[in-house]
CSV table of N, CA and C in Angstrom, one decimal:
chain,number,residue,atom,x,y,z
Q,1,MET,N,51.1,98.6,-61.4
Q,1,MET,CA,49.7,98.6,-62.0
Q,1,MET,C,49.3,97.7,-62.8
Q,2,ALA,N,50.6,96.9,-63.4
Q,2,ALA,CA,50.0,95.9,-64.4
Q,2,ALA,C,49.3,94.8,-63.6
Q,3,ALA,N,49.9,94.5,-62.4
Q,3,ALA,CA,49.7,93.2,-61.7
Q,3,ALA,C,48.5,93.6,-61.0
Q,4,VAL,N,48.0,95.0,-60.5
Q,4,VAL,CA,47.2,94.8,-59.8
Q,4,VAL,C,45.3,94.5,-60.9
Q,5,SER,N,46.0,95.4,-62.3
Q,5,SER,CA,45.2,94.5,-63.2
Q,5,SER,C,45.0,93.7,-63.6
Q,6,THR,N,45.5,92.5,-63.2
Q,6,THR,CA,46.1,92.1,-64.1
Q,6,THR,C,45.0,90.5,-62.7
Q,7,ILE,N,45.6,90.8,-61.9
Q,7,ILE,CA,44.8,90.2,-60.2
Q,7,ILE,C,43.4,90.6,-60.5
Q,8,ALA,N,42.6,91.5,-60.7
Q,8,ALA,CA,41.4,92.2,-60.9
Q,8,ALA,C,40.9,91.2,-62.4
Q,9,LEU,N,41.2,91.9,-63.4
Q,9,LEU,CA,40.8,90.4,-63.9
Q,9,LEU,C,40.3,88.8,-64.2
Q,10,ALA,N,41.4,88.6,-63.0
Q,10,ALA,CA,41.7,87.1,-62.7
Q,10,ALA,C,41.0,86.4,-62.2
Q,11,THR,N,40.4,87.4,-60.7
Q,11,THR,CA,39.0,87.0,-60.2
Q,11,THR,C,37.9,87.8,-60.6
Q,12,VAL,N,37.8,88.4,-62.1
Q,12,VAL,CA,36.9,89.2,-62.5
Q,12,VAL,C,36.5,86.8,-63.0
Q,13,ALA,N,37.1,86.7,-63.6
Q,13,ALA,CA,37.0,85.3,-65.0
Q,13,ALA,C,36.7,84.2,-63.6
Q,14,ALA,N,37.6,84.4,-62.4
Q,14,ALA,CA,37.3,83.4,-61.8
Q,14,ALA,C,36.0,83.2,-61.0
Q,15,ALA,N,35.2,84.8,-60.6
Q,15,ALA,CA,33.5,84.8,-60.1
Q,15,ALA,C,33.2,85.0,-61.3
Q,16,SER,N,33.5,85.1,-62.4
Q,16,SER,CA,32.4,84.4,-63.3
Q,16,SER,C,32.6,83.3,-63.8
Q,17,ALA,N,33.5,82.2,-64.2
Q,17,ALA,CA,33.6,81.0,-64.5
Q,17,ALA,C,32.5,81.0,-62.2
Q,18,TYR,N,32.6,80.9,-61.8
Q,18,TYR,CA,32.3,79.8,-60.4
Q,18,TYR,C,30.3,80.5,-60.7
Q,19,GLY,N,30.3,81.2,-61.1
Q,19,GLY,CA,28.6,81.7,-61.6
Q,19,GLY,C,28.2,80.7,-62.6
Q,20,ALA,N,29.3,80.7,-63.8
Q,20,ALA,CA,28.6,80.1,-64.4
Q,20,ALA,C,28.0,78.2,-63.9
Q,21,TYR,N,29.2,77.8,-63.4
Q,21,TYR,CA,29.1,76.8,-62.9
Q,21,TYR,C,28.1,76.6,-61.2
Q,22,GLU,N,28.3,77.8,-60.6
Q,22,GLU,CA,26.5,77.7,-59.8
Q,22,GLU,C,25.3,77.6,-61.2
Q,23,SER,N,25.1,78.2,-61.5
Q,23,SER,CA,24.3,78.5,-62.8
Q,23,SER,C,23.4,77.2,-63.1
Q,24,ARG,N,24.8,76.7,-63.6
Q,24,ARG,CA,24.5,74.7,-64.2
Q,24,ARG,C,23.6,74.1,-63.0
Q,25,GLU,N,24.7,74.0,-62.0
Q,25,GLU,CA,24.3,73.4,-60.9
Q,25,GLU,C,23.0,73.7,-60.5
Q,26,SER,N,22.5,74.7,-60.3
Q,26,SER,CA,20.7,75.1,-60.6
Q,26,SER,C,20.2,75.2,-61.0
Q,27,ARG,N,20.7,74.5,-62.6
Q,27,ARG,CA,19.2,74.4,-63.5
Q,27,ARG,C,19.8,73.0,-63.6
Q,28,LYS,N,20.9,72.3,-63.2
Q,28,LYS,CA,20.5,70.7,-63.0
Q,28,LYS,C,19.7,69.9,-61.7
Q,29,ASP,N,19.5,71.0,-61.0
Q,29,ASP,CA,18.7,71.1,-59.4
Q,29,ASP,C,17.5,71.0,-60.0
Q,30,GLN,N,16.9,72.5,-60.9
Q,30,GLN,CA,16.1,72.8,-60.6
Q,30,GLN,C,14.8,71.5,-61.6
Q,31,ALA,N,16.3,71.1,-63.1
Q,31,ALA,CA,15.3,70.4,-63.8
Q,31,ALA,C,15.2,68.5,-62.8
Q,32,ALA,N,15.9,68.3,-62.4
Q,32,ALA,CA,16.1,67.7,-61.2
Q,32,ALA,C,14.2,67.3,-60.5
Q,33,ALA,N,14.1,68.3,-59.6
Q,33,ALA,CA,12.7,68.9,-59.2
Q,33,ALA,C,11.5,69.1,-60.3
Q,34,GLN,N,11.5,69.2,-61.6
Q,34,GLN,CA,10.9,68.8,-62.0
Q,34,GLN,C,10.4,67.4,-62.4
Q,35,ALA,N,11.1,67.1,-62.6
Q,35,ALA,CA,11.2,65.7,-63.3
Q,35,ALA,C,10.6,64.9,-62.1
Q,36,LYS,N,11.2,65.1,-60.9
Q,36,LYS,CA,10.0,64.7,-59.9
Q,36,LYS,C,8.7,64.7,-60.0
Q,37,ALA,N,9.1,66.3,-59.7
Q,37,ALA,CA,7.4,66.5,-59.5
Q,37,ALA,C,6.3,66.3,-61.0
Q,38,GLU,N,7.0,66.0,-62.2
Q,38,GLU,CA,6.3,64.6,-63.1
Q,38,GLU,C,6.0,63.8,-62.8
Q,39,ALA,N,7.2,62.6,-62.9
Q,39,ALA,CA,6.5,61.7,-62.1
Q,39,ALA,C,5.0,61.6,-61.1
Q,40,GLU,N,5.5,62.6,-59.6
Q,40,GLU,CA,4.9,62.1,-58.5
Q,40,GLU,C,3.0,63.1,-59.5
Q,41,ALA,N,3.6,63.4,-59.7
Q,41,ALA,CA,2.2,63.5,-60.4
Q,41,ALA,C,0.9,62.7,-61.8
Q,42,ARG,N,2.5,62.1,-62.4
Q,42,ARG,CA,1.9,61.1,-62.4
Q,42,ARG,C,1.3,60.0,-61.9
Q,43,LYS,N,2.0,59.5,-61.1
Q,43,LYS,CA,1.8,58.6,-60.0
Q,43,LYS,C,0.4,58.8,-59.7
Q,44,VAL,N,-0.2,59.7,-58.9
Q,44,VAL,CA,-1.3,60.2,-58.5
Q,44,VAL,C,-2.8,60.4,-59.3
Q,45,GLN,N,-2.1,60.6,-61.1
Q,45,GLN,CA,-3.2,61.1,-61.8
Q,45,GLN,C,-3.4,59.0,-62.5
Q,46,GLU,N,-2.4,58.2,-61.7
Q,46,GLU,CA,-2.8,56.4,-62.5
Q,46,GLU,C,-3.7,57.0,-61.3
Q,47,GLU,N,-3.5,56.7,-59.8
Q,47,GLU,CA,-3.6,56.1,-59.1
Q,47,GLU,C,-5.5,56.6,-59.5
Q,48,GLN,N,-5.6,57.8,-59.5
Q,48,GLN,CA,-7.0,58.5,-59.1
Q,48,GLN,C,-7.3,57.5,-60.6
Q,49,ALA,N,-7.0,57.4,-62.2
Q,49,ALA,CA,-7.2,56.5,-63.1
Q,49,ALA,C,-7.9,55.2,-62.4
Q,50,ALA,N,-7.2,54.5,-62.2
Q,50,ALA,CA,-7.6,53.4,-61.2
Q,50,ALA,C,-8.4,52.6,-60.5
Q,51,LEU,N,-9.0,54.6,-59.6
Q,51,LEU,CA,-10.2,54.7,-58.8
Q,51,LEU,C,-11.5,54.4,-59.7
Q,52,ALA,N,-11.1,55.2,-60.3
Q,52,ALA,CA,-12.4,55.7,-60.9
Q,52,ALA,C,-12.4,54.6,-62.1
Q,53,ALA,N,-12.1,53.7,-62.2
Q,53,ALA,CA,-12.4,52.2,-62.9
Q,53,ALA,C,-13.2,51.4,-61.7
Q,54,GLU,N,-12.6,51.8,-60.7
Q,54,GLU,CA,-12.7,50.5,-59.7
Q,54,GLU,C,-14.6,51.4,-59.7
Q,55,GLU,N,-15.1,52.5,-59.2
Q,55,GLU,CA,-15.9,53.5,-59.1
Q,55,GLU,C,-16.7,52.4,-60.2
Q,56,GLU,N,-16.3,52.7,-61.2
Q,56,GLU,CA,-17.6,52.5,-63.0
Q,56,GLU,C,-17.4,51.4,-62.6
Q,57,ALA,N,-16.8,50.1,-62.1
Q,57,ALA,CA,-16.4,48.7,-62.5
Q,57,ALA,C,-18.4,48.0,-61.9
Q,58,ALA,N,-17.8,48.7,-60.1
Q,58,ALA,CA,-18.8,48.5,-59.7
Q,58,ALA,C,-20.5,49.4,-59.6
Q,59,ALA,N,-20.3,50.3,-59.8
Q,59,ALA,CA,-21.8,51.1,-60.1
Q,59,ALA,C,-22.6,50.5,-61.9
Q,60,ALA,N,-21.3,50.0,-62.4
Q,60,ALA,CA,-22.0,49.2,-63.4
Q,60,ALA,C,-22.6,47.8,-62.5
Q,61,GLU,N,-21.8,47.2,-62.2
Q,61,GLU,CA,-22.4,46.0,-61.2
Q,61,GLU,C,-24.0,46.0,-60.6
Q,62,LYS,N,-24.0,46.8,-60.1
Q,62,LYS,CA,-25.1,47.4,-59.1
Q,62,LYS,C,-26.0,47.5,-59.9
Q,63,LEU,N,-26.0,48.0,-61.0
Q,63,LEU,CA,-26.5,48.4,-62.3
Q,63,LEU,C,-27.0,46.9,-63.1
Q,64,LYS,N,-26.2,46.9,-63.6
Q,64,LYS,CA,-26.9,45.0,-63.7
Q,64,LYS,C,-27.5,44.1,-62.6
Q,65,GLU,N,-27.3,44.1,-61.7
Q,65,GLU,CA,-28.2,43.4,-60.3
Q,65,GLU,C,-29.2,44.5,-60.2
Q,66,GLN,N,-29.7,45.8,-60.2
Q,66,GLN,CA,-31.1,46.0,-60.6
Q,66,GLN,C,-31.5,46.3,-61.5
Q,67,GLN,N,-30.6,46.2,-62.7
Q,67,GLN,CA,-31.4,45.0,-64.0
Q,67,GLN,C,-32.6,44.0,-63.8
Q,68,ALA,N,-31.3,43.1,-63.1
Q,68,ALA,CA,-31.6,41.2,-63.1
Q,68,ALA,C,-32.8,41.5,-62.0
Q,69,ARG,N,-33.3,42.0,-61.2
Q,69,ARG,CA,-34.3,42.0,-59.7
Q,69,ARG,C,-35.6,43.3,-60.7
Q,70,LEU,N,-35.4,44.2,-61.8
Q,70,LEU,CA,-36.5,43.9,-62.3
Q,70,LEU,C,-36.9,43.7,-63.5
Q,71,VAL,N,-36.3,42.6,-63.6
Q,71,VAL,CA,-36.5,41.4,-65.0
Q,71,VAL,C,-37.7,40.5,-64.0
Q,72,ARG,N,-36.7,39.8,-62.7
Q,72,ARG,CA,-37.6,39.0,-62.4
Q,72,ARG,C,-38.6,39.4,-61.3
Q,73,GLY,N,-39.2,40.5,-60.6
Q,73,GLY,CA,-39.8,41.1,-60.7
Q,73,GLY,C,-41.2,41.0,-62.0
Q,74,ARG,N,-41.1,41.0,-63.1
Q,74,ARG,CA,-42.0,41.2,-64.1
Q,74,ARG,C,-42.1,40.4,-64.0
Q,75,GLN,N,-41.1,38.9,-64.7
Q,75,GLN,CA,-41.7,37.3,-64.2
Q,75,GLN,C,-42.1,36.8,-63.8
Q,76,GLY,N,-42.6,37.7,-62.2
Q,76,GLY,CA,-43.5,37.2,-61.2
Q,76,GLY,C,-42.7,36.9,-59.7
Q,77,ARG,N,-41.0,37.4,-59.6
Q,77,ARG,CA,-40.9,36.3,-58.9
Q,77,ARG,C,-39.7,37.0,-58.0
Q,78,GLY,N,-39.8,38.3,-58.1
Q,78,GLY,CA,-40.0,39.6,-57.3
Q,78,GLY,C,-39.6,40.7,-57.7
Q,79,GLY,N,-40.2,41.5,-57.1
Q,79,GLY,CA,-39.4,42.6,-57.8
Q,79,GLY,C,-38.6,44.0,-57.7
Q,80,LEU,N,-38.6,45.0,-57.8
Q,80,LEU,CA,-37.2,45.5,-57.9
Q,80,LEU,C,-36.3,46.3,-56.3
Q,81,LEU,N,-37.6,46.1,-55.5
Q,81,LEU,CA,-37.7,46.3,-54.1
Q,81,LEU,C,-38.3,45.7,-53.2
Q,82,PHE,N,-37.5,45.5,-52.5
Q,82,PHE,CA,-38.3,44.6,-51.6
Q,82,PHE,C,-38.7,44.9,-50.2
Q,83,GLY,N,-39.7,44.3,-49.1
Q,83,GLY,CA,-40.1,45.7,-47.8
Q,83,GLY,C,-39.3,45.4,-47.1
Q,84,SER,N,-37.8,44.7,-46.9
Q,84,SER,CA,-37.4,45.2,-46.7
Q,84,SER,C,-36.1,45.2,-46.9
Q,85,GLU,N,-35.9,46.0,-48.3
Q,85,GLU,CA,-34.7,46.9,-49.0
Q,85,GLU,C,-35.4,48.3,-48.3
Q,86,LEU,N,-36.6,48.2,-48.4
Q,86,LEU,CA,-36.9,49.5,-48.2
Q,86,LEU,C,-37.2,50.2,-46.2
Q,87,GLY,N,-37.2,49.0,-45.7
Q,87,GLY,CA,-36.8,49.5,-44.6
Q,87,GLY,C,-38.5,49.1,-43.6
Q,88,THR,N,-39.5,48.5,-44.5
Q,88,THR,CA,-40.6,48.2,-44.3
Q,88,THR,C,-41.2,46.5,-43.8
Q,89,GLU,N,-41.9,46.4,-44.0
Q,89,GLU,CA,-42.5,44.9,-42.8
Q,89,GLU,C,-43.9,44.8,-43.6
Q,90,ASP,N,-44.2,43.7,-44.4
Q,90,ASP,CA,-45.5,42.9,-45.1
Q,90,ASP,C,-46.2,43.3,-43.6
Q,91,GLN,N,-47.4,43.6,-43.7
Q,91,GLN,CA,-48.2,43.5,-42.9
Q,91,GLN,C,-49.9,43.2,-43.4
Q,92,ALA,N,-49.6,42.3,-44.4
Q,92,ALA,CA,-50.7,41.7,-44.9
Q,92,ALA,C,-50.8,39.9,-43.9
Q,93,ASP,N,-49.5,39.9,-43.6
Q,93,ASP,CA,-49.8,38.4,-42.7
Q,93,ASP,C,-50.2,38.5,-41.5
Q,94,GLN,N,-49.9,39.5,-41.2
Q,94,GLN,CA,-50.5,40.0,-39.8
Q,94,GLN,C,-51.4,40.3,-39.3
Q,95,LYS,N,-52.2,40.0,-37.6
Q,95,LYS,CA,-53.0,39.5,-37.4
Q,95,LYS,C,-52.9,41.4,-36.9
Q,96,VAL,N,-54.7,42.4,-37.2
Q,96,VAL,CA,-54.2,43.3,-36.3
Q,96,VAL,C,-55.7,43.4,-35.2
Q,97,ALA,N,-54.8,43.4,-34.3
Q,97,ALA,CA,-55.7,43.8,-32.9
Q,97,ALA,C,-56.8,45.0,-32.4
Q,98,THR,N,-57.9,44.6,-32.5
Q,98,THR,CA,-59.0,45.4,-32.7
Q,98,THR,C,-59.4,45.2,-31.3
Q,99,LEU,N,-60.5,47.0,-30.8
Q,99,LEU,CA,-61.0,46.7,-29.6
Q,99,LEU,C,-61.9,45.8,-29.0
Q,100,GLY,N,-62.4,46.0,-30.2
Q,100,GLY,CA,-64.0,44.7,-29.7
Q,100,GLY,C,-63.8,43.2,-30.4
Q,101,GLY,N,-62.4,42.8,-30.9
Q,101,GLY,CA,-62.5,41.6,-31.5
Q,101,GLY,C,-61.0,41.1,-30.7
């Protein structure tokens, strides 16, 4: 009977040790997965920040161009919006045909 209880205790101890090993390995895998997810999140965040910076620079350049046109318009060398920009044409130079003329 002592041999059976010794075998049972050895089996329980082995199962416990194996469970502890599996638990440790599981924690390592979980930590690696979490580190990978955090790295991916940082990468996406950096890409979004770079895109936002590009968009901000483009918007600043467009604003600068609009301000320059406005200044030129005040100086008499063209306005902020031109007919071609609005999709219209200047009809002052075109002759209008009338029925009587």
